[in-house]
mmCIF file of C-alpha atoms in Angstrom:
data_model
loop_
_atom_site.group_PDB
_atom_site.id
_atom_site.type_symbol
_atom_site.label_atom_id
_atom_site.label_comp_id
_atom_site.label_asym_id
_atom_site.label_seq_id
_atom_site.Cartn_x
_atom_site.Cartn_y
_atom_site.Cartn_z
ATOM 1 C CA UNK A 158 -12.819 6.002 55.779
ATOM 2 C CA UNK A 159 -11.717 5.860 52.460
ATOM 3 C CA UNK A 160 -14.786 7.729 50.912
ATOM 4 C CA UNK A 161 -14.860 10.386 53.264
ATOM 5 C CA UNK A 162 -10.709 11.015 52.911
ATOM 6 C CA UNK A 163 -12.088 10.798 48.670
ATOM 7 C CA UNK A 164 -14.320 13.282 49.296
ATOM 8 C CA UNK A 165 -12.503 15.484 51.956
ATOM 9 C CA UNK A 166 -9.816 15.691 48.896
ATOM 10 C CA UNK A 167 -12.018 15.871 45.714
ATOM 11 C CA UNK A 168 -14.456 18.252 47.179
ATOM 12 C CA UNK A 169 -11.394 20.791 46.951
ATOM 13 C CA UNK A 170 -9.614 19.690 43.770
ATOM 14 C CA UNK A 171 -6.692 18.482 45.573
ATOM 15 C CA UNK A 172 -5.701 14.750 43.608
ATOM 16 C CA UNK A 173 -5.421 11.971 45.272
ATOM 17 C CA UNK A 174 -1.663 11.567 43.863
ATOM 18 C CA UNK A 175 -0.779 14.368 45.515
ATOM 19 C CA UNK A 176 -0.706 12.659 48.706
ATOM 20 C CA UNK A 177 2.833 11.716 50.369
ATOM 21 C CA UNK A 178 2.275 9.285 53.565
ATOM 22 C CA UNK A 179 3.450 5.472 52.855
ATOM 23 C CA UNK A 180 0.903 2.326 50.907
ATOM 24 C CA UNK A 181 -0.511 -0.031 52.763
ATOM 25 C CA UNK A 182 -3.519 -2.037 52.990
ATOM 26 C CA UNK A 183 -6.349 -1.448 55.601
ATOM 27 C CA UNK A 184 -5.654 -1.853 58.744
ATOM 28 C CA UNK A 185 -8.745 -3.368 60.155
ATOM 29 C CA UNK A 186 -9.069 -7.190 59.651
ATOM 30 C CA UNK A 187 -12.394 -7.455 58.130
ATOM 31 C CA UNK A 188 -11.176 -4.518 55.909
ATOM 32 C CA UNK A 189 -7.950 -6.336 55.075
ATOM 33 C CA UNK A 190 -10.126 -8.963 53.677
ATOM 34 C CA UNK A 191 -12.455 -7.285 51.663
ATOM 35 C CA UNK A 192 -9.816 -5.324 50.275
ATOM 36 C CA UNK A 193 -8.112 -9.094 49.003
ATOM 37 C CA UNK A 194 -5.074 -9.057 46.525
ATOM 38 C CA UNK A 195 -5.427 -5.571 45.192
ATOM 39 C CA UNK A 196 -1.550 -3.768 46.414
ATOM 40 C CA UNK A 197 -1.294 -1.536 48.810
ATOM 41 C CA UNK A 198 -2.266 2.392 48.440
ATOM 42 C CA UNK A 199 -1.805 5.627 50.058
ATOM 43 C CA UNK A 200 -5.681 6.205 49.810
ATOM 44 C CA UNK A 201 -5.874 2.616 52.376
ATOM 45 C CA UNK A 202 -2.982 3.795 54.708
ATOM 46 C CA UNK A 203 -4.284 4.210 57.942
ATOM 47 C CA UNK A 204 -3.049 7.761 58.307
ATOM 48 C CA UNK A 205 -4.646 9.013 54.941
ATOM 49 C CA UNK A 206 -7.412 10.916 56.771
ATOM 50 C CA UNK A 207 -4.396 13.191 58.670
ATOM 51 C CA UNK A 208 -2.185 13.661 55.104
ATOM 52 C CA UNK A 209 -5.574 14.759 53.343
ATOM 53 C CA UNK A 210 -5.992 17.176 56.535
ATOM 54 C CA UNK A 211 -2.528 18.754 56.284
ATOM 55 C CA UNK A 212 -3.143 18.936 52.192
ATOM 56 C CA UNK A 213 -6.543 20.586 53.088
ATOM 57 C CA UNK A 214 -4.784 23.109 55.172
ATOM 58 C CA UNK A 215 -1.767 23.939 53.704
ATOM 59 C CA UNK A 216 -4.181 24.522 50.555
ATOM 60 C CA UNK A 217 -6.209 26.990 53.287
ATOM 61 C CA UNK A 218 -3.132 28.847 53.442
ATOM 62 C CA UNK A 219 -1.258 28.997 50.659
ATOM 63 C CA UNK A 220 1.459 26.846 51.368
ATOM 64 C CA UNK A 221 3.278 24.204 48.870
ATOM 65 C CA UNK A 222 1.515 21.132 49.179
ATOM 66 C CA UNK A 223 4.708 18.975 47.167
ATOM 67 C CA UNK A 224 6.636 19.086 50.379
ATOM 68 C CA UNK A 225 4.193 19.479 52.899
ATOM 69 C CA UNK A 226 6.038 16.463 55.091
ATOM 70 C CA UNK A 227 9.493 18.810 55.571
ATOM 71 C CA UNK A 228 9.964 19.049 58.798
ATOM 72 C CA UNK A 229 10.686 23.162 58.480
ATOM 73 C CA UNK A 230 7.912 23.311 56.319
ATOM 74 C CA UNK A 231 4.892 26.067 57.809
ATOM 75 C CA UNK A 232 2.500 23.697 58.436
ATOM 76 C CA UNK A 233 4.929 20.896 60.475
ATOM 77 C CA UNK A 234 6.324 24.403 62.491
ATOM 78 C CA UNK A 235 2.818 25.249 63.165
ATOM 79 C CA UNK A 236 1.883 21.498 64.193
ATOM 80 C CA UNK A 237 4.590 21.577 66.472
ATOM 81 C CA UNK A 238 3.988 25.050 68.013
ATOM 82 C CA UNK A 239 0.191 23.822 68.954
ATOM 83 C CA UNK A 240 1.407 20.818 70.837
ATOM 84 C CA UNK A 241 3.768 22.622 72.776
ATOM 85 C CA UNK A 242 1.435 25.516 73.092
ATOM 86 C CA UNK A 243 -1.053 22.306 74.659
ATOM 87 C CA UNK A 244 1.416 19.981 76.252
ATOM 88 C CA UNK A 245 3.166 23.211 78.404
ATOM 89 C CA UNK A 246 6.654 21.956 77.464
ATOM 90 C CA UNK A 247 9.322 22.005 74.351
ATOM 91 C CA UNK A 248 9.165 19.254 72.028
ATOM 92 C CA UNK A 249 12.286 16.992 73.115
ATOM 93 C CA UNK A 250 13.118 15.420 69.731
ATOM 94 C CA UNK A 251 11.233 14.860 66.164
ATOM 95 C CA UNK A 252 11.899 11.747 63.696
ATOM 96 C CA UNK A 253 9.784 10.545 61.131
ATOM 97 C CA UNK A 254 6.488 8.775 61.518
ATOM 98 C CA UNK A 255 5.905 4.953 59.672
ATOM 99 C CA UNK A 256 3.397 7.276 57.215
ATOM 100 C CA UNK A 257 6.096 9.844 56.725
ATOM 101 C CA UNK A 258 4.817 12.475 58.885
ATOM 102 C CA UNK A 259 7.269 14.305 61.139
ATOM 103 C CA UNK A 260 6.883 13.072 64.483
ATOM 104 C CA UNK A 261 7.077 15.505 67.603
ATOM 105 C CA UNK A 262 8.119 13.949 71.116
ATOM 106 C CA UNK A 263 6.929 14.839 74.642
ATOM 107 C CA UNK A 264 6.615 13.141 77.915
ATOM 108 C CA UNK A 265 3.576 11.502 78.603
ATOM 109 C CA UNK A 266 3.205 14.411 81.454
ATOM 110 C CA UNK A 267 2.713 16.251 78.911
ATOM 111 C CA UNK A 268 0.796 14.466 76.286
ATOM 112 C CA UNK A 269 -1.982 14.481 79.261
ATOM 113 C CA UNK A 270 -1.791 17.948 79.977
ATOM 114 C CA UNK A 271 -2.229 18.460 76.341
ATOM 115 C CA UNK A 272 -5.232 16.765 75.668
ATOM 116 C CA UNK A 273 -6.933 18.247 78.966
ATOM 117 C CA UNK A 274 -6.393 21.440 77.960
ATOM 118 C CA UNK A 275 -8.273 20.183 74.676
ATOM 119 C CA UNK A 276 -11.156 19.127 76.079
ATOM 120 C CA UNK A 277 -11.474 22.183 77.907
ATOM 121 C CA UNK A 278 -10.543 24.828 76.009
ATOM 122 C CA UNK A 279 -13.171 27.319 74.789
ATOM 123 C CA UNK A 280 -11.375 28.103 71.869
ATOM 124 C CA UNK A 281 -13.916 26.915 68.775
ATOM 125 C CA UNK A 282 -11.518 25.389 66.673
ATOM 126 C CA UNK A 283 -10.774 22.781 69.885
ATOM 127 C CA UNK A 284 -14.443 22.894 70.897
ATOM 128 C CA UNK A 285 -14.945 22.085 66.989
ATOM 129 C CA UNK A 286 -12.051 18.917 66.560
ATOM 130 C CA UNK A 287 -13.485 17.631 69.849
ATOM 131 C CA UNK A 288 -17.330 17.675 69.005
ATOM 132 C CA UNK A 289 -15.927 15.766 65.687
ATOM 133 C CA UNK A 290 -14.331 13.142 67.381
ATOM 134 C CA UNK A 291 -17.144 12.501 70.060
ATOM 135 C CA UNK A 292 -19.892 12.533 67.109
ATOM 136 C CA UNK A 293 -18.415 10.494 65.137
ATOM 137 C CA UNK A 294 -15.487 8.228 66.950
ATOM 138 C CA UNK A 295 -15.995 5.974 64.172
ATOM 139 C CA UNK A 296 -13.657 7.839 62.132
ATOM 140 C CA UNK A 297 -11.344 8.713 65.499
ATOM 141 C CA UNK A 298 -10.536 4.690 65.090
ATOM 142 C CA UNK A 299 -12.106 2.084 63.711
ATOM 143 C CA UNK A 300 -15.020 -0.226 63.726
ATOM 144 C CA UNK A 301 -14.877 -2.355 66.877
ATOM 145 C CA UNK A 302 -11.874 -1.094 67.692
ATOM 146 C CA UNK A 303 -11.702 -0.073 71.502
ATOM 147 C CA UNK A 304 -11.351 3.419 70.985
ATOM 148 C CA UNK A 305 -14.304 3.265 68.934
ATOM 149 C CA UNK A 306 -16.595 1.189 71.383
ATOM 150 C CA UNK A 307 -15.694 3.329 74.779
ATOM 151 C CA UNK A 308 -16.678 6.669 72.801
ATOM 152 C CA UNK A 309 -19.466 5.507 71.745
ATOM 153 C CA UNK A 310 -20.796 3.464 75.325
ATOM 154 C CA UNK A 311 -19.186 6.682 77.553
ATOM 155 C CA UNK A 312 -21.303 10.124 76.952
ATOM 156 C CA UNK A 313 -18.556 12.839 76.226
ATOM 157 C CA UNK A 314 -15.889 10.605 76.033
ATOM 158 C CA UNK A 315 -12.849 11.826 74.009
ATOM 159 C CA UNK A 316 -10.249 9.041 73.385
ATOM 160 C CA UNK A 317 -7.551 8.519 70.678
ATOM 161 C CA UNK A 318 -5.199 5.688 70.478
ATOM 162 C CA UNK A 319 -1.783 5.775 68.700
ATOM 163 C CA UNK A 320 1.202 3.120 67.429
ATOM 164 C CA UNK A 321 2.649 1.110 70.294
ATOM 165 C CA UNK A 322 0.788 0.751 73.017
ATOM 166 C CA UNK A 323 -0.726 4.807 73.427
ATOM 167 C CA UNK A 324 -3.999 5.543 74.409
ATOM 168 C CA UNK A 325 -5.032 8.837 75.536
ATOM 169 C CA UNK A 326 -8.896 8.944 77.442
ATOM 170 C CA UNK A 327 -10.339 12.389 78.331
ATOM 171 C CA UNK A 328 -13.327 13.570 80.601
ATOM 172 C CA UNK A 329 -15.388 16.839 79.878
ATOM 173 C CA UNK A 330 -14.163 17.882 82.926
ATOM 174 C CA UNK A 331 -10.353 17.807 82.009
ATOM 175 C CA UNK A 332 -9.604 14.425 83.408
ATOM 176 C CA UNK A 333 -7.121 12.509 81.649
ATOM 177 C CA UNK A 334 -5.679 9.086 81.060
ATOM 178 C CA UNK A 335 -2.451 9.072 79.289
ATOM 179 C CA UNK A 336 -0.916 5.889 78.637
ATOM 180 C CA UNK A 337 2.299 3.963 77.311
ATOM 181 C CA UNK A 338 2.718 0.491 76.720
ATOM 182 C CA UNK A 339 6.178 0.371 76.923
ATOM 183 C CA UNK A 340 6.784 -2.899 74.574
ATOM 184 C CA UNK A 341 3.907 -1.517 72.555
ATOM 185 C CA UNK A 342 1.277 -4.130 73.905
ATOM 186 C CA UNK A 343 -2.520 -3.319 74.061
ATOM 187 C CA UNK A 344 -3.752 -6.311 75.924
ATOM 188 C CA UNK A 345 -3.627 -4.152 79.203
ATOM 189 C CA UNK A 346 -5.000 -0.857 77.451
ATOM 190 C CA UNK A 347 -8.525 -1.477 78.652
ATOM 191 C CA UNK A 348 -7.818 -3.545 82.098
ATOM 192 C CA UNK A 349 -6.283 0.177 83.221
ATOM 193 C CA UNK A 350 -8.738 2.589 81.593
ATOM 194 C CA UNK A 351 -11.611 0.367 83.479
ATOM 195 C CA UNK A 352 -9.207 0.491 87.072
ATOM 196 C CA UNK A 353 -9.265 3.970 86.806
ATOM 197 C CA UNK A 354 -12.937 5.034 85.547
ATOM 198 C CA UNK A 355 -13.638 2.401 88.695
ATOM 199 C CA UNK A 356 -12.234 4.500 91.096
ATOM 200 C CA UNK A 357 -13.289 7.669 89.580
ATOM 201 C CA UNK A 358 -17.023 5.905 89.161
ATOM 202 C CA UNK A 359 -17.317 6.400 85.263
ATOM 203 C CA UNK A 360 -19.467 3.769 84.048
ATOM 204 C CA UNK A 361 -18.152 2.168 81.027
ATOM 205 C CA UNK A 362 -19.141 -1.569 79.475
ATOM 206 C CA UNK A 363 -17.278 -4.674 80.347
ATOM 207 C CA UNK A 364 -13.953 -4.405 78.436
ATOM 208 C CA UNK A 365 -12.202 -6.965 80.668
ATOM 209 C CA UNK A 366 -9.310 -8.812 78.659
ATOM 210 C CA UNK A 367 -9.801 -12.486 79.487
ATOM 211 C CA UNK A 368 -6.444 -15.118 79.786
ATOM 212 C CA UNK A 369 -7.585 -18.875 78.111
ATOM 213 C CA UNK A 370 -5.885 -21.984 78.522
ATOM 214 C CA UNK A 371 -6.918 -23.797 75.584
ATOM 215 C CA UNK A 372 -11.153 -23.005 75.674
ATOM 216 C CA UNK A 373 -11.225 -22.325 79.360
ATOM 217 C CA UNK A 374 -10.880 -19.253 80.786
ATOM 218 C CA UNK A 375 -8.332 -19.704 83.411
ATOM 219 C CA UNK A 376 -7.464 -16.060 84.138
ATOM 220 C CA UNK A 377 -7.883 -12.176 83.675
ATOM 221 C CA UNK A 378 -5.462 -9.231 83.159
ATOM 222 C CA UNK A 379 -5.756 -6.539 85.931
ATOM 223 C CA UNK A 380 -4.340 -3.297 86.572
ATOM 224 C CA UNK A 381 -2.055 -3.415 89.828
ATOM 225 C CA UNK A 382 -1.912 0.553 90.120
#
């Protein structure tokens, strides 16, 4: 992740510096690790691929990259057009992201209808983000993450999770799973997504979320839908 944001950047003389979401170390565990007692960076920030994107394209089009995170500015109107355009319905409120980014709200109606209409458009920049994200779901989330694993065990499987408890799972054929957590949880992420690829007979592995008491399994979480 962070070589490919390095290169997305570099390969189009746009510094590093110039990015604008908030430091952090990497999010993944073993990542965390490696990266040991060196501070936090923008570059490591687990939304550093999307700020490099929005850099990339307000470069495309000639707009100011130095305040590319106003919430007036073309290419945050133009983000927000698209998911209305997608989700059928107004944006209800924005706020501000934990990177920085503006942050557009809609139900989850809508969130679904959005990403089905995605997955089926015929438009090639859709056809294009989704054959990105299906090639290489690596990058969608993370190594070992659940996202990750289900894209890669599921043929055609589009999925992309989000901060506090959202997951969004979508079918070639426009079939969607849109989900909330409500307190933000994602022990029963996977317990639902396997519920419902049951009873639609999708064939995905074994992502069952076991309950221990002490070294004994003594229970599983389930879906009651």
């Amino acid at each position: 992740h962070l070589d490919l944001v390095t290169k997305m950047l570099e390969k189009r003389d746009i510094p590093i510096s110039v990015l604008k979401n908030a430091v952090d170390k990497p999010l993944g565990e073993k990542e965390k690790i490696a990266w040991g007692e060196k501070g936090p960076s923008q570059l490591a920030q687990n939304c550093s691929g999307k700020h490099a994107a929005m850099l990339i394209t307000c470069q495309q089009n000639g707009w100011d990259m130095a305040t590319y995170l106003d919430v007036i500015h073309p290419l945050q109107i133009a983000i927000k057009n698209e998911i209305e355009l997608l989700a059928g319905e107004n944006v209800s409120a924005s706020t501000l992201d934990g990177c920085g980014a503006p942050l557009f709200a809609i139900s989850l109606i809508g969130l679904a209808k959005s990403i089905s209409n995605l997955v089926k458009s015929n438009e090639a920049v859709h056809k294009q983000i989704v054959t990105a994200c299906t090639t290489y779901p690596e990058l969608v989330a993370g190594q070992g993450r659940l996202t990750t694993r289900m894209m890669k065990a599921v043929p055609g499987l589009f999925m992309k999770e989000g901060a506090e408890g959202i997951e969004v799972c979508a079918l070639s054929d426009g079939r969607v799973i849109a989900i909330k957590i409500i307190d933000g949880s994602w022990r029963p992420v996977a317990p639902i997504i396997m519920e419902i690829f049951k009873r639609w007979g999708v064939v995905m592995p074994d992502e069952s979320v076991k309950i221990y008491g002490g070294t004994s399994v003594i229970g599983e979480v389930i879906a009651n839908i």
